[in-house]
Coordinates of C-alpha atoms and ligand atoms in Angstrom, one line a residue:
M21 CA 7.4 79.2 -67.9
E22 CA 8.2 75.8 -69.8
P23 CA 5.3 73.4 -69.6
A24 CA 6.3 70.2 -67.7
L25 CA 5.6 68.0 -70.5
D26 CA 6.3 64.6 -68.7
E27 CA 4.5 65.4 -65.8
P28 CA 1.6 63.4 -65.0
L29 CA -1.8 65.2 -65.1
F30 CA -3.2 63.0 -62.0
F31 CA -1.3 61.6 -59.2
E32 CA -3.4 58.5 -59.4
L33 CA -2.3 57.6 -62.8
T34 CA 1.1 56.8 -61.8
R35 CA 0.3 55.4 -58.5
P36 CA -2.7 53.1 -58.9
Q37 CA -4.5 52.0 -55.8
P38 CA -4.1 48.4 -55.1
L39 CA -7.3 46.7 -54.8
L40 CA -8.6 43.9 -52.4
I41 CA -10.3 41.1 -54.4
V42 CA -12.4 38.7 -52.9
L43 CA -13.5 35.6 -55.0
S44 CA -16.3 33.6 -53.3
G45 CA -19.0 31.4 -54.6
P46 CA -20.4 27.9 -53.7
S47 CA -18.2 25.2 -52.9
G48 CA -16.8 23.2 -55.6
V49 CA -17.7 25.9 -58.2
G50 CA -13.8 26.4 -58.9
K51 CA -12.4 29.0 -56.8
D52 CA -9.1 27.5 -56.2
T53 CA -8.9 26.0 -59.6
V54 CA -9.7 29.4 -61.3
L55 CA -6.8 30.9 -58.7
Q56 CA -4.3 28.4 -59.8
A57 CA -5.0 29.3 -63.5
L58 CA -4.7 33.1 -62.6
K59 CA -1.5 32.5 -60.9
K60 CA 0.0 31.0 -64.3
R61 CA -0.6 34.7 -65.9
N62 CA 2.3 36.0 -63.7
L63 CA 0.3 39.3 -62.9
P64 CA 1.6 41.4 -60.2
L65 CA -0.6 40.0 -57.9
H66 CA -0.6 38.7 -54.1
F67 CA -2.4 35.4 -53.6
V68 CA -3.3 35.3 -50.1
V69 CA -2.7 31.8 -48.1
T70 CA -5.5 31.6 -45.5
A71 CA -5.1 29.7 -42.4
T72 CA -6.9 26.5 -41.4
D73 CA -6.9 23.9 -38.3
R74 CA -8.2 21.1 -41.0
P75 CA -5.6 18.5 -41.7
P76 CA -4.1 18.7 -45.1
R77 CA -5.6 16.7 -47.9
P78 CA -3.3 14.4 -50.1
G79 CA -1.3 16.7 -52.2
E80 CA -1.7 19.9 -50.2
V81 CA 1.2 21.7 -49.2
D82 CA 1.5 23.8 -46.0
G83 CA 1.8 27.7 -47.0
V84 CA 0.7 27.2 -50.5
D85 CA -2.6 25.7 -50.4
Y86 CA -3.3 26.9 -46.6
I87 CA -1.2 27.7 -43.6
F88 CA -2.1 24.5 -41.7
V89 CA -2.0 25.1 -37.8
S90 CA -3.5 23.2 -34.9
R91 CA -7.0 24.3 -33.5
E92 CA -5.0 26.0 -30.3
E93 CA -2.9 27.9 -32.5
F94 CA -5.7 29.0 -34.6
E95 CA -7.6 30.2 -31.5
R96 CA -4.5 32.1 -30.3
M97 CA -4.4 33.8 -33.4
I98 CA -8.1 34.7 -33.1
A99 CA -7.3 36.1 -29.5
A100 CA -4.3 37.9 -30.8
D101 CA -6.4 39.7 -33.4
E102 CA -4.1 38.5 -36.1
M103 CA -7.1 37.4 -38.3
L104 CA -8.8 40.0 -40.6
E105 CA -11.8 37.5 -40.9
Y106 CA -12.1 34.1 -39.8
A107 CA -15.2 31.4 -39.7
V108 CA -16.0 27.8 -39.1
V109 CA -16.6 26.6 -42.5
Y110 CA -18.0 23.0 -42.6
G111 CA -16.7 22.3 -39.4
D112 CA -13.3 23.7 -39.5
Y113 CA -11.6 27.0 -38.9
K114 CA -10.6 29.2 -41.9
G115 CA -9.1 32.7 -41.5
V116 CA -7.4 35.4 -43.5
P117 CA -4.3 36.6 -41.8
K118 CA -4.2 40.3 -41.3
A119 CA -0.4 40.8 -41.7
Q120 CA -0.2 39.2 -45.0
I121 CA -2.8 41.4 -46.5
R122 CA -1.3 44.5 -45.1
Q123 CA 2.1 43.9 -46.4
A124 CA 1.0 43.0 -49.7
L125 CA -1.2 46.1 -50.1
A126 CA 1.9 48.3 -48.7
S127 CA 4.1 46.9 -51.3
G128 CA 1.4 48.3 -53.9
K129 CA 0.3 44.8 -55.1
D130 CA -3.2 44.0 -55.6
V131 CA -4.4 41.3 -53.3
I132 CA -6.6 38.5 -54.2
L133 CA -8.4 35.8 -51.9
R134 CA -10.8 33.3 -51.9
V135 CA -13.4 32.9 -49.1
D136 CA -16.8 31.2 -48.7
V137 CA -20.0 33.4 -49.2
Q138 CA -20.2 34.1 -45.3
G139 CA -16.5 35.2 -45.3
A140 CA -17.3 37.4 -48.2
A141 CA -20.2 39.1 -46.3
R142 CA -17.9 39.8 -43.6
L143 CA -15.0 41.2 -45.5
R144 CA -18.0 43.3 -47.3
A145 CA -18.7 44.8 -44.0
L146 CA -15.1 45.1 -42.5
C147 CA -13.9 46.7 -46.0
P148 CA -16.6 48.2 -48.1
E149 CA -14.1 48.9 -50.9
A150 CA -13.1 45.4 -51.5
V151 CA -13.8 44.1 -54.9
L152 CA -16.2 41.1 -54.5
I153 CA -16.7 38.7 -57.4
F154 CA -18.9 35.8 -57.0
L155 CA -17.9 32.6 -59.1
A156 CA -21.0 30.8 -60.6
P157 CA -21.4 27.6 -62.2
A158 CA -23.3 27.5 -65.5
N159 CA -25.9 25.3 -64.1
V160 CA -26.6 22.9 -61.2
R161 CA -25.7 19.8 -63.2
E162 CA -22.1 21.0 -63.9
W163 CA -21.6 22.1 -60.4
Y164 CA -22.9 18.8 -58.7
Q165 CA -20.8 16.8 -61.1
R166 CA -17.7 18.8 -60.1
L167 CA -18.2 18.2 -56.4
I168 CA -18.8 14.4 -56.9
N169 CA -15.7 14.1 -59.5
R170 CA -13.6 16.0 -56.8
H171 CA -13.8 12.8 -54.4
S172 CA -13.0 15.2 -51.6
E173 CA -16.5 14.8 -49.9
T174 CA -18.4 12.1 -47.7
P175 CA -22.0 11.8 -48.6
E176 CA -22.7 13.9 -45.5
T177 CA -20.2 16.7 -46.2
L178 CA -21.6 16.8 -50.0
Q179 CA -25.1 17.0 -48.6
R180 CA -24.1 19.9 -46.4
R181 CA -22.3 22.0 -49.3
I182 CA -25.4 21.3 -51.3
E183 CA -27.8 22.6 -49.0
A184 CA -25.6 25.8 -48.2
V185 CA -25.9 26.9 -51.7
R186 CA -29.6 28.1 -51.8
R187 CA -28.4 30.2 -48.8
E188 CA -25.5 31.4 -50.3
L189 CA -27.4 32.6 -53.7
T190 CA -29.5 35.1 -51.4
Y191 CA -26.2 36.9 -50.8
L192 CA -25.6 37.8 -54.8
D193 CA -26.5 41.2 -54.3
M194 CA -23.6 42.1 -52.2
F195 CA -21.2 41.1 -55.0
D196 CA -20.0 43.8 -57.7
Y197 CA -19.4 41.0 -60.4
V198 CA -20.6 37.5 -61.1
V199 CA -18.1 35.4 -63.5
V200 CA -19.6 32.1 -64.6
N201 CA -16.7 29.6 -64.6
R202 CA -18.3 27.1 -67.6
Q203 CA -17.2 23.4 -67.8
D204 CA -13.8 23.2 -69.6
H205 CA -13.9 27.0 -70.2
L206 CA -11.6 28.0 -67.2
E207 CA -9.5 30.3 -69.1
Q208 CA -12.4 32.3 -70.2
A209 CA -13.4 32.8 -66.5
V210 CA -9.9 33.9 -65.7
D211 CA -9.9 36.4 -68.6
Q212 CA -12.9 37.9 -67.2
I213 CA -11.3 38.0 -63.8
V214 CA -8.3 39.8 -65.4
A215 CA -10.7 42.1 -67.3
I216 CA -12.4 43.0 -64.1
I217 CA -9.0 44.1 -62.6
Q218 CA -8.1 45.7 -65.3
V219 CA -11.3 48.1 -65.4
E220 CA -11.1 48.6 -61.6
H221 CA -7.6 50.2 -62.2
L222 CA -9.5 52.7 -64.6
R223 CA -11.9 53.9 -62.1
V224 CA -12.0 57.8 -61.8
H225 CA -12.7 57.4 -58.3
P226 CA -10.2 54.6 -57.1
R227 CA -11.3 52.3 -54.4
R228 CA -9.2 53.1 -51.1
I229 CA -8.6 49.9 -49.0
T230 CA -8.3 50.8 -45.2
L231 CA -8.0 47.9 -42.9
Ligands
ATP3 N1 -14.0 25.2 -65.8 C1 -14.0 24.1 -65.0 N2 -14.1 23.0 -66.0 C2 -14.2 21.7 -65.4 N3 -13.8 21.4 -64.1 C3 -13.6 22.4 -63.4 C4 -13.6 23.7 -63.8 N4 -13.4 24.5 -62.7 C5 -13.0 23.7 -61.7 N5 -13.3 22.4 -62.1 C6 -13.0 21.2 -61.1 O1 -14.1 21.3 -60.1 C7 -13.7 20.8 -58.8 C8 -13.9 21.6 -58.0 O2 -13.1 23.1 -58.0 P1 -12.3 23.7 -56.8 O3 -11.8 22.6 -55.8 O4 -11.4 24.7 -57.5 O5 -13.4 24.3 -56.2 P2 -13.7 25.4 -54.9 O6 -14.5 26.6 -55.1 O7 -12.2 26.0 -54.6 O8 -14.2 24.5 -53.9 P3 -14.4 24.6 -52.3 O9 -15.0 25.9 -52.1 O10 -14.9 23.5 -51.8 O11 -12.9 24.6 -51.7 C9 -12.1 20.4 -59.2 O12 -12.3 19.0 -59.3 C10 -11.6 21.0 -60.3 O13 -10.7 20.4 -61.2
LIG4 N1 -14.5 32.6 -44.5 C1 -13.6 31.9 -44.8 N2 -13.6 30.9 -45.9 C2 -12.5 30.3 -46.4 C3 -11.1 30.8 -46.1 N3 -10.2 29.9 -46.8 C4 -10.8 29.1 -47.3 N4 -12.2 29.4 -47.3 C5 -13.3 28.3 -47.7 O1 -13.6 27.4 -47.0 C6 -14.4 26.6 -48.0 C7 -14.0 25.0 -47.5 O2 -12.6 24.8 -47.9 P1 -11.8 23.5 -48.1 O3 -10.5 23.7 -48.6 O4 -12.0 22.7 -46.7 O5 -12.7 22.7 -48.9 C8 -14.2 27.0 -49.4 O6 -15.5 27.6 -49.8 C9 -12.9 27.8 -49.2 O7 -12.9 28.8 -50.2 C10 -10.9 31.9 -45.1 O8 -10.0 32.4 -44.7 N5 -12.4 32.4 -44.5

């Protein structure tokens, strides 16, 4: 019989499993900034828009930065089991809409989202096969400066975010990768995340996401 020369040796090589990638780390480390830079690479990635009941900050756009909803609507979504994960983060509801992730994974695209560290712990429990990346600052001074320069915090909310970081660092063990977001070296952090995605697709035993 003629050998089928073009036939792939492994099914997986022709149909890679989509990844669920979770980017987490302390507030102000640069998660959103890194994701914005990653978007510009035009990779086949679905960037999840999470939901919140906090009001938009100046410049934030509904459906782009968050799905902005009322507290009542958020609580309806929780009751209707529409959230994969949700938490009260610094006093506001934040949550990951289940349907959005399911649709994106079904289309074969890798899915990436950012959550705080408690959210990453919850997603690890719900979906052990997710790829968890901890974004870290190079040092405390750079990180602190970033939070202050952003001008988004009152002295009280700044203090809350700083206090949270010691607790968050105790979760480092649960992550698969750590990427350092060095001051003014944003593209280097993005390169490393792209490399993680590439290497994850080379696994002999791909991660299989079931939600
Ligand atoms: N590599 C970098 N070099 C310099 N500035 C940076 C870098 N990465 C992020 N920043 C700046 O740090 C600030 C915080 O970034 P960003 O809002 O993306 O953090 P975050 O982790 O998403 O915060 P939060 O968890 O509170 O939403 C922003 O002003 C951003 O411009
Ligand atoms: N656990 C979750 N955390 C989330 C989600 N969406 C965003 N976040 C995180 O909340 C904090 C505060 O965000 P801010 O925009 O109000 O500064 C930040 O660390 C986000 O990454 C989510 O769905 N679940």
